[in-house]
CSV table of C-alpha atoms in Angstrom, one decimal:
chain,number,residue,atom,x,y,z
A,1,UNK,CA,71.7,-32.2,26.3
A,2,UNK,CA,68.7,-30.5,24.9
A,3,UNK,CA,67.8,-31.4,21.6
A,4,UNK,CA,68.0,-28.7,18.7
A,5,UNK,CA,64.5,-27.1,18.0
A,6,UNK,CA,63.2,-28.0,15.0
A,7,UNK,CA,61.4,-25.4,12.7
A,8,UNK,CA,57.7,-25.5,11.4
A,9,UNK,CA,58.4,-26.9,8.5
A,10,UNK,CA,60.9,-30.0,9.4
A,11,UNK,CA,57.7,-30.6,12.1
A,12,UNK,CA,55.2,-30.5,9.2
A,13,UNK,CA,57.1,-32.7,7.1
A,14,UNK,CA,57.4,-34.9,9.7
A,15,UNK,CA,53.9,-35.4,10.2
A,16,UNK,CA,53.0,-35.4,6.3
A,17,UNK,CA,54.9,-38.5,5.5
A,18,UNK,CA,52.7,-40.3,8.3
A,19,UNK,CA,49.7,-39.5,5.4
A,20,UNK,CA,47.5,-40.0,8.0
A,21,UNK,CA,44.1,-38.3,9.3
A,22,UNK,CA,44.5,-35.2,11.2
A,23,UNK,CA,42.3,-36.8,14.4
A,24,UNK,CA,44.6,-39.9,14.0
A,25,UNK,CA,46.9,-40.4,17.5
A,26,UNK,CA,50.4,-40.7,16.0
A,27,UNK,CA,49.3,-37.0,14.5
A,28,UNK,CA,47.9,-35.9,17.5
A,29,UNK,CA,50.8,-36.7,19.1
A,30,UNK,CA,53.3,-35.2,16.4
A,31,UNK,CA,51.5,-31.9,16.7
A,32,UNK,CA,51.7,-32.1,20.5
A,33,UNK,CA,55.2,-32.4,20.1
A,34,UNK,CA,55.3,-29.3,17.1
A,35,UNK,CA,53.2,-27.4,19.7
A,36,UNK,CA,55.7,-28.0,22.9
A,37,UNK,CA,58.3,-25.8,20.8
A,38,UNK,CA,56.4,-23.0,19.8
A,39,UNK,CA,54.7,-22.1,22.8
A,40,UNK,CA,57.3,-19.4,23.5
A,41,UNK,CA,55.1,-17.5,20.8
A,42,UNK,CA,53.5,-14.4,21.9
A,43,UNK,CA,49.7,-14.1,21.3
A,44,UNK,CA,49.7,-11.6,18.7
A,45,UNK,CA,52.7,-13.3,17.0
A,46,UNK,CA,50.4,-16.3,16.8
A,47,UNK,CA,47.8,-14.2,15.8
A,48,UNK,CA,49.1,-13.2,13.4
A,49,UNK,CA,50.4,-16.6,11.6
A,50,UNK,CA,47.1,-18.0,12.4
A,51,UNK,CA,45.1,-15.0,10.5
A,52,UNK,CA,47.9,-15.1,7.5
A,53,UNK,CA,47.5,-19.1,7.0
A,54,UNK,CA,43.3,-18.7,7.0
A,55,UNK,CA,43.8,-16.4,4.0
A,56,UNK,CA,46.1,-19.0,2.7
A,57,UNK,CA,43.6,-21.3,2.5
A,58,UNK,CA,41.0,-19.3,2.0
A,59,UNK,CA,42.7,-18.2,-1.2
A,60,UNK,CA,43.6,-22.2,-2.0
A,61,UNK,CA,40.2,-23.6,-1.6
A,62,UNK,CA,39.2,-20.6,-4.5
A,63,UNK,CA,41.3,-22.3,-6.7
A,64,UNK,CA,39.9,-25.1,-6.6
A,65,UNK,CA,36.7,-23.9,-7.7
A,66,UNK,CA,38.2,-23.0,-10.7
A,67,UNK,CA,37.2,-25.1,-14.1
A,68,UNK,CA,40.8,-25.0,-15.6
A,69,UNK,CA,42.3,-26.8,-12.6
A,70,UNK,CA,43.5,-30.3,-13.2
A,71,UNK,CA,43.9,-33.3,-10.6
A,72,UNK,CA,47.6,-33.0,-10.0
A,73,UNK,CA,47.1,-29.8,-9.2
A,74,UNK,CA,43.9,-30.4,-7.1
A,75,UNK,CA,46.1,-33.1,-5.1
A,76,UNK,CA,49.0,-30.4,-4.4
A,77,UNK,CA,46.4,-28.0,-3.6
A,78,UNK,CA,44.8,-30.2,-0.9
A,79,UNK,CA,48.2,-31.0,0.2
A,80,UNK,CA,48.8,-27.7,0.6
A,81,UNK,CA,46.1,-26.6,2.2
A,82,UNK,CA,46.7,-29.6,4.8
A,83,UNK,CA,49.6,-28.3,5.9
A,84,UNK,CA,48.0,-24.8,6.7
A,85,UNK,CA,45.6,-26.9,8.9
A,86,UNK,CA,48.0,-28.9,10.6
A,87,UNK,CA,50.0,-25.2,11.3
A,88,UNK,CA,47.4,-23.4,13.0
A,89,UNK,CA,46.5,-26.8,14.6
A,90,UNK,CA,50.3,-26.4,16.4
A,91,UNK,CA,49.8,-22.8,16.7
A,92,UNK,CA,46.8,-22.8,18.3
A,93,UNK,CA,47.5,-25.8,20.9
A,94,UNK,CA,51.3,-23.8,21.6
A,95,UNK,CA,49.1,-21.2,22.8
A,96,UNK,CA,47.1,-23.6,25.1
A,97,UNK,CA,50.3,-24.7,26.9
A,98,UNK,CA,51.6,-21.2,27.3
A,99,UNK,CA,48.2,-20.5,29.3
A,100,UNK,CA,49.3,-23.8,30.9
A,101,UNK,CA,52.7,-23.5,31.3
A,102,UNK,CA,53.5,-19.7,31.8
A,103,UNK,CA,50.0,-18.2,33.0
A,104,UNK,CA,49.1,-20.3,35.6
A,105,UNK,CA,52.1,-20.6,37.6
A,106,UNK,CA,54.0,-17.1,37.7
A,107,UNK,CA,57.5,-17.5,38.9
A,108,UNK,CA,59.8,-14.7,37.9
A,109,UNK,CA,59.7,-12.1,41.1
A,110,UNK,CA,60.2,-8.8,41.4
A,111,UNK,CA,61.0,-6.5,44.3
A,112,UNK,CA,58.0,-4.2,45.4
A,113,UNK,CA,60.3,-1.5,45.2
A,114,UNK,CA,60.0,-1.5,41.5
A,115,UNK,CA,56.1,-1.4,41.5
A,116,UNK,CA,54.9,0.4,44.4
A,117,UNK,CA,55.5,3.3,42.9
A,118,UNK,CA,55.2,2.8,39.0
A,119,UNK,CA,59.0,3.1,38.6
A,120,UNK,CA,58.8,1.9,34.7
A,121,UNK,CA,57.6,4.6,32.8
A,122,UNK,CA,55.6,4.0,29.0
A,123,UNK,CA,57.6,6.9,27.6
A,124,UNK,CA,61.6,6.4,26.5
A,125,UNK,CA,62.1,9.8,26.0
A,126,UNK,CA,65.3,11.4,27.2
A,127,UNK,CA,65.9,14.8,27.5
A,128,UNK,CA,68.0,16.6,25.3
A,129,UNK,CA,70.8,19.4,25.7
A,130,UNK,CA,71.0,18.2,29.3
A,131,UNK,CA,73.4,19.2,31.8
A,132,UNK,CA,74.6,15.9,33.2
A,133,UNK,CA,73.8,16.0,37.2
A,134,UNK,CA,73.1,14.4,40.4
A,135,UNK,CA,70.7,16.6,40.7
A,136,UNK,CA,68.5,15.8,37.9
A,137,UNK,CA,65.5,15.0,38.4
A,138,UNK,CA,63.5,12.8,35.9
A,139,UNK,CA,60.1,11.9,38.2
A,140,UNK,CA,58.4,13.0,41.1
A,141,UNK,CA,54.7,11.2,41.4
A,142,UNK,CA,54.0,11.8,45.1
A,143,UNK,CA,55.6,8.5,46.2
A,144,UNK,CA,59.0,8.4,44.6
A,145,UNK,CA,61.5,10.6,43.0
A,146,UNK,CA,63.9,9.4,40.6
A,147,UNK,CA,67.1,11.0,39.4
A,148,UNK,CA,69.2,10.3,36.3
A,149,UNK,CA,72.2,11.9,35.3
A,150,UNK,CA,71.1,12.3,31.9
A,151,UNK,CA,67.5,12.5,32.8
A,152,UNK,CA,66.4,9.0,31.3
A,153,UNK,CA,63.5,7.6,32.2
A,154,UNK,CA,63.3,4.0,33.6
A,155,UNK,CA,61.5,2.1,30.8
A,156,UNK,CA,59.7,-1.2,30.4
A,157,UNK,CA,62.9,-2.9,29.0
A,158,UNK,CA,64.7,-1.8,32.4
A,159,UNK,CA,61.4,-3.4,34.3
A,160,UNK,CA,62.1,-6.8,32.2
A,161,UNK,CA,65.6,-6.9,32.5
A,162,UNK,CA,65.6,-6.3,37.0
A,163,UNK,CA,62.8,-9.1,36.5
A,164,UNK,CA,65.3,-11.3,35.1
A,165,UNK,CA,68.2,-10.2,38.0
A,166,UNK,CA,65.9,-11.0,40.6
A,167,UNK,CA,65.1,-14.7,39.0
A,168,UNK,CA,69.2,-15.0,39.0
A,169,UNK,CA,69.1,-13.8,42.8
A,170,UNK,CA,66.5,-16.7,43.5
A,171,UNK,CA,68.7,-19.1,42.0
A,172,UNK,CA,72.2,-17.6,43.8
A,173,UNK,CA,70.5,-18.5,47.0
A,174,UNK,CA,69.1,-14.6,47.5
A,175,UNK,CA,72.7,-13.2,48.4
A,176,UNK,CA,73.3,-9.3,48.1
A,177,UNK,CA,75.9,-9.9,45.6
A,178,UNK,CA,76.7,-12.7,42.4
A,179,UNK,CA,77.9,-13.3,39.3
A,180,UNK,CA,76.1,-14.1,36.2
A,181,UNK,CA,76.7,-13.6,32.6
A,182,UNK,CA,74.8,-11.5,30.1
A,183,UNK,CA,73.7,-14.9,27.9
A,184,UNK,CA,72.2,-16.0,31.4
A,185,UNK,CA,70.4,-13.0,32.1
A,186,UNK,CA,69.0,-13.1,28.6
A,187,UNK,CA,67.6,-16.2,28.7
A,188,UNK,CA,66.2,-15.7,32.2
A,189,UNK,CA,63.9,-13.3,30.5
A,190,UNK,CA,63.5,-15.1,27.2
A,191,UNK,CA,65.5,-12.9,24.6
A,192,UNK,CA,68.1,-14.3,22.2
A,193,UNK,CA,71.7,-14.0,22.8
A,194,UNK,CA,72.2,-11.5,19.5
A,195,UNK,CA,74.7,-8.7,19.6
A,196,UNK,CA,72.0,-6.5,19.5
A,197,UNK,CA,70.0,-7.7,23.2
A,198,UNK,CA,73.7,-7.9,24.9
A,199,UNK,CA,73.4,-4.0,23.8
A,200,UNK,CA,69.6,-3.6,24.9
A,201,UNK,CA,70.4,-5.4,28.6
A,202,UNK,CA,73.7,-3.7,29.4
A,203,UNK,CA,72.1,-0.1,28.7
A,204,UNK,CA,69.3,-0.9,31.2
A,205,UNK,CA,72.1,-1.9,33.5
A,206,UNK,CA,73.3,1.2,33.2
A,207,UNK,CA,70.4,2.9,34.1
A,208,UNK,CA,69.6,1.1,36.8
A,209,UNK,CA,72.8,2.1,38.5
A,210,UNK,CA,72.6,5.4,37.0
A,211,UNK,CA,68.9,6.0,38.8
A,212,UNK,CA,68.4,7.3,42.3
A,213,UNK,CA,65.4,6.9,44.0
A,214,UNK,CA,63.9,8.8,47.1
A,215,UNK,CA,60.5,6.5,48.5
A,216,UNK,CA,57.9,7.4,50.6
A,217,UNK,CA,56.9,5.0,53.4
A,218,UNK,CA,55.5,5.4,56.7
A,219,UNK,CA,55.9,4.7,60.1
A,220,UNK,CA,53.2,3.4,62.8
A,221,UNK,CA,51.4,6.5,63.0
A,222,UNK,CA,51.3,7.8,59.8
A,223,UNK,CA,53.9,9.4,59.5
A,224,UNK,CA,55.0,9.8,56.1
A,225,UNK,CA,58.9,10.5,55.4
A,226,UNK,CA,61.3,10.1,52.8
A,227,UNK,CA,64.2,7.7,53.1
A,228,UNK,CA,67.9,9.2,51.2
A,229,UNK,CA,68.6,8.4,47.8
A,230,UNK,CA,69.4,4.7,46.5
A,231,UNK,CA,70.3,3.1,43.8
A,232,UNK,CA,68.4,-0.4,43.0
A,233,UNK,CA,72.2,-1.6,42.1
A,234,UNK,CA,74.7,-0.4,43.6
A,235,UNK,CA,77.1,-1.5,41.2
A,236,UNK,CA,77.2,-3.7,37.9
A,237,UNK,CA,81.0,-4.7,37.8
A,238,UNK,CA,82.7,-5.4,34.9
A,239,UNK,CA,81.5,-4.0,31.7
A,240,UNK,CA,82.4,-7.1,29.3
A,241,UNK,CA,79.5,-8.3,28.4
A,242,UNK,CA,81.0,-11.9,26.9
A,243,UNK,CA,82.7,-12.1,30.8
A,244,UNK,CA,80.8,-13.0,33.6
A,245,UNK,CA,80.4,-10.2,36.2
A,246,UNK,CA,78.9,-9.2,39.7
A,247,UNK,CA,76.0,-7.6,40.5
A,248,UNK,CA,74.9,-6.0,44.0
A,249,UNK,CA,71.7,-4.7,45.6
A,250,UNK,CA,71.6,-1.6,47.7
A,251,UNK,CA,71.2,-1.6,51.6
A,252,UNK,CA,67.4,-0.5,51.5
A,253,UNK,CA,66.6,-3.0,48.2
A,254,UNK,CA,68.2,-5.8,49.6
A,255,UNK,CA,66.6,-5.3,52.7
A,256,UNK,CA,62.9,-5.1,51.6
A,257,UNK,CA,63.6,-8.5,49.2
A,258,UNK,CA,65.4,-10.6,52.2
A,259,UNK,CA,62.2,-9.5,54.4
A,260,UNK,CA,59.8,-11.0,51.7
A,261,UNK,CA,58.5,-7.6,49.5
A,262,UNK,CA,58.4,-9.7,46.4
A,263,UNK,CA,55.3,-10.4,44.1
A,264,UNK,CA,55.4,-13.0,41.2
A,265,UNK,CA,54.6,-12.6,37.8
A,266,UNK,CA,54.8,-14.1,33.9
A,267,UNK,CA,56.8,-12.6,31.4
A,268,UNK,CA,54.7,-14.6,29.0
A,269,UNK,CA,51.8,-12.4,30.2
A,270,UNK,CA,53.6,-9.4,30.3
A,271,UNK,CA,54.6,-10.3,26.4
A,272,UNK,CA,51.6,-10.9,25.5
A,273,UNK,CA,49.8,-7.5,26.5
A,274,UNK,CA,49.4,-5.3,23.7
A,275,UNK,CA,50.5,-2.1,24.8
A,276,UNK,CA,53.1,-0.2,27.3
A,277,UNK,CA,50.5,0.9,29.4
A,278,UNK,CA,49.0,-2.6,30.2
A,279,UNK,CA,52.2,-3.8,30.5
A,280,UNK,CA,53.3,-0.9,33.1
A,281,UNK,CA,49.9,-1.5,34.6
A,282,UNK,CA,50.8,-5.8,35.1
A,283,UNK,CA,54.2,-4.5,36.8
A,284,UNK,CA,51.7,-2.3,39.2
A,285,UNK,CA,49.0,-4.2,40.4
A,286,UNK,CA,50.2,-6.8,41.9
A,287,UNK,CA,51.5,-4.9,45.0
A,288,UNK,CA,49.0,-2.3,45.2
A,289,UNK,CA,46.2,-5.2,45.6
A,290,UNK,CA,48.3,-6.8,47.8
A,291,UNK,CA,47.8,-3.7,49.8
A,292,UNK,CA,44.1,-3.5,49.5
A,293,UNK,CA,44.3,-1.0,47.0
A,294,UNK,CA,42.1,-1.2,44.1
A,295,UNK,CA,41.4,2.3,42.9
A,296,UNK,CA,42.9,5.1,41.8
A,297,UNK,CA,42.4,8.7,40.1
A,298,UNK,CA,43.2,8.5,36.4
A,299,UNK,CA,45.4,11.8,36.7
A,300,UNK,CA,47.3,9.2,39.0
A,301,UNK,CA,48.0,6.0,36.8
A,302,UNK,CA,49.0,8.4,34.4
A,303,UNK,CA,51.2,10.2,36.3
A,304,UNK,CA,52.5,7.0,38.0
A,305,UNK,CA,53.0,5.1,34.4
A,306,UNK,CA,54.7,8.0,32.5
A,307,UNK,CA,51.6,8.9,30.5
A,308,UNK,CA,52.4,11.9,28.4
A,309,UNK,CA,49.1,12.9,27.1
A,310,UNK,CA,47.5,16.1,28.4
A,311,UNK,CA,43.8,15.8,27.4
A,312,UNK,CA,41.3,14.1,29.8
A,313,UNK,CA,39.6,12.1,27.3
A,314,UNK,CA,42.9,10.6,25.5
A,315,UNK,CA,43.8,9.4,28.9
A,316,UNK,CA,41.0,7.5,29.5
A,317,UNK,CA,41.4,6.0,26.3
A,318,UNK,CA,44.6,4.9,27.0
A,319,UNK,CA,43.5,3.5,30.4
A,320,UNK,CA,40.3,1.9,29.3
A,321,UNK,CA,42.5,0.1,26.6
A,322,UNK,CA,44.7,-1.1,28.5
A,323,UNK,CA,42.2,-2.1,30.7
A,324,UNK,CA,40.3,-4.2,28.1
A,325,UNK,CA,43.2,-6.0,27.1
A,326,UNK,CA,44.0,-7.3,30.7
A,327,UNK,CA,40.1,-8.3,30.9
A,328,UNK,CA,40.8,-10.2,27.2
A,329,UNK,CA,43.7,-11.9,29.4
A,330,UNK,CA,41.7,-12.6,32.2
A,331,UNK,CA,43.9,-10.8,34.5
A,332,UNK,CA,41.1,-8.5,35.5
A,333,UNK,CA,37.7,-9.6,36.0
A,334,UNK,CA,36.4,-5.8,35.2
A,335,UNK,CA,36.8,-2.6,35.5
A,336,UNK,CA,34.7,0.6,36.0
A,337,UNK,CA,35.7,4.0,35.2
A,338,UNK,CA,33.7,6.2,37.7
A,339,UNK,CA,33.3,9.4,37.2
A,340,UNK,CA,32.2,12.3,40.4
A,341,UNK,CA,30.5,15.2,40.2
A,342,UNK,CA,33.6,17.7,40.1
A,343,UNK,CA,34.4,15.2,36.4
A,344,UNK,CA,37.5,13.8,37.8
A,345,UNK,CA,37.5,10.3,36.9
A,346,UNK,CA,38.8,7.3,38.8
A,347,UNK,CA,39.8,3.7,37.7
A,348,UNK,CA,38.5,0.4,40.4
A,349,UNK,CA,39.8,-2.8,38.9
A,350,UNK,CA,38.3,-6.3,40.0
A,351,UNK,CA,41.5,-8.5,40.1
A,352,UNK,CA,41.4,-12.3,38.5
A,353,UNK,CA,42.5,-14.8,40.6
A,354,UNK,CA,44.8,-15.1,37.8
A,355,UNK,CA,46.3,-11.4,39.5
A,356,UNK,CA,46.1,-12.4,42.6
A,357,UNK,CA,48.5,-15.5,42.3
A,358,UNK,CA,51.6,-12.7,41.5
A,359,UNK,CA,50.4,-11.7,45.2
A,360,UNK,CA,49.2,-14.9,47.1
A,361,UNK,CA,52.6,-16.7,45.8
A,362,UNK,CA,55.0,-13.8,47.5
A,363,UNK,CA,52.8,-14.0,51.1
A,364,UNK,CA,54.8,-14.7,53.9
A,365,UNK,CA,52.5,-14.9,56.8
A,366,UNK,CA,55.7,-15.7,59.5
A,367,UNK,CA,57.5,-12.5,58.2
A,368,UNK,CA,57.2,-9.2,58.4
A,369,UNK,CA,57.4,-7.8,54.9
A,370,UNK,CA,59.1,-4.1,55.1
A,371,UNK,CA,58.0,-2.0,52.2
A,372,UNK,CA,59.9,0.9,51.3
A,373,UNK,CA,56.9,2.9,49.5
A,374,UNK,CA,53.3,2.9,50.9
A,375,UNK,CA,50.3,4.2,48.9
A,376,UNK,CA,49.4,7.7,49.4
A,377,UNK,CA,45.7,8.4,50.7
């Protein structure tokens, strides 16, 4: 049985009753330990302790500068500001095993299906006073058209929560259909089992069966067609969430996965970009450079991402931060932002190698992989 994590401050108790150095071993070792437990921690969140402790101490080591102070309180200042070391000491090594642990070996898969065609959109706006219809129609980018009922769009939370279905499907031995339970599929994509997620997960269950998709893909000669509407699950079974219940993969999704149309990614990575759009843009990437395809019209990627604004330079500022922050997580080497003589603007990406594992790790070179949607050029 696992043992019960411990919280920051049991760990820095712990380690304060050795009243040893900081560089001593059985510290070292202590923090190591501290660190193991916290390196679930997103960047910012880490960030962000690490920033609020420095003022801490910032704000300690003042006080002792003042005349009035007395040695007892010196000592429990000292103590004090000891422990805000030792923190950010955790904090900062929990990052340095997420790299380790989560960035370097990307293992939760998801079906091409869900990227080729920048399914996931940035915006969660649903339409209001709608007439609820087949025949509604929430996307159409030029390589897929989705319909919803209700005209909801398919949002980053749906993206994270299909992640964590096709990480289940690995472990059921890839079948079309199985059974989980809503705690499993929680912490398959690292959420907590509150009343509140079981809420969050079964409304993106919902829409996934709600959604119908129509893809693009091509035969041998280039001939583009569109395949009928599918749904990604064809059903979601029973709808207790504390039960466990049985979910099944359409014909035309099931076939692309069993062929090998998977690409492998982080969800620590994906957590720890700072906006929608870089997120949306992690989800993308990995199968368009997989494809060869490195560059695309900025109209595009925010057509294909579910980027509302309407003036040119807001959407490259969108796209150029979004850009920065997957160079700040080395997932891109660079970027360039080209722009032609009729103004229109297009985006090339260098990928990381750190990219290019979500690809390399899904290559089956003794398979053919069928794709349902091809780029558009």
């Amino acid at each position: 049985m696992a043992s019960k994590k411990q919280s920051i401050d049991q760990h820095l108790s712990k380690i304060m009753s050795l009243n040893l150095s900081i560089v001593d071993l059985a510290v070292q070792k202590l923090i190591a330990e501290a660190a193991d437990e916290f390196k679930t921690k997103t960047k910012s969140e880490t960030a962000k302790y690490i920033f609020e402790n420095s003022k801490k101490e910032v704000a300690l080591n003042m006080k002792l500068l003042e005349p009035s102070i007395t040695e007892d309180e010196k000592m429990e200042i000292n103590k004090q500001i000891q422990k805000l070391k030792i923190t950010n000491l955790i904090y900062e090594e929990a990052q340095q095993m997420r790299i380790k642990t989560y960035y370097s070996h990307p293992s939760f898969p998801y079906g091409h299906v869900f990227s080729d065609s920048g399914i996931s959109s940035v915006s969660t706006k649903m339409a209001k006073n709608v007439v609820v219809s087949e025949d509604n129609l929430v996307r159409d980018n030029r390589r897929t058209r989705i319909y919803h009922p209700s005209q909801k769009e398919l949002t980053l939370q749906d993206a994270k929560v299909l992640i964590g279905i096709h990480k289940l499907w690995e472990q059921h031995d890839k079948q079309k259909s199985f059974e989980f339970t809503i705690y499993s599929l929680a912490k398959a994509i690292n959420r907590d089992t509150s009343g509140k997620t079981y809420k969050e997960i079964w409304s993106s269950l919902e829409a996934l069966q709600d959604s119908k998709f129509e893809f693009i893909y091509a035969h041998e000669k280039g001939i583009l067609e569109t395949i009928d509407r599918i749904t990604i699950l064809q059903a979601i079974g029973k709808s207790d969430p504390n039960s466990s219940f049985k979910v099944t993969f359409s014909d035309a999704v099931y076939k692309s996965l069993k062929s090998g149309a998977i690409a492998y990614l982080s969800l620590a990575i994906l957590e720890d970009l700072n906006t929608n759009t870089a997120q949306n843009l992690y989800l993308f990437f990995p199968s368009q450079v997989e494809q060869g395809i490195t560059s695309w019209r900025i109209d595009e990627i925010c057509e294909l991402m579910g980027i509302k604004a309407n003036r040119p330079a807001k959407k490259i500022e969108i796209v150029k931060a979004a850009c920065d922050n997957m160079v700040e997580l080395t997932l891109l080497n660079s970027y360039k932002l080209h722009q032609d003589e009729a103004q229109n603007v297009t985006l090339i990406i260098n990928p990381s190698s750190l990219l290019l594992k979500s690809t390399k790790l899904a290559h089956h070179s003794d398979q053919k992989i069928e794709q349902i949607s091809l780029d558009l050029k």
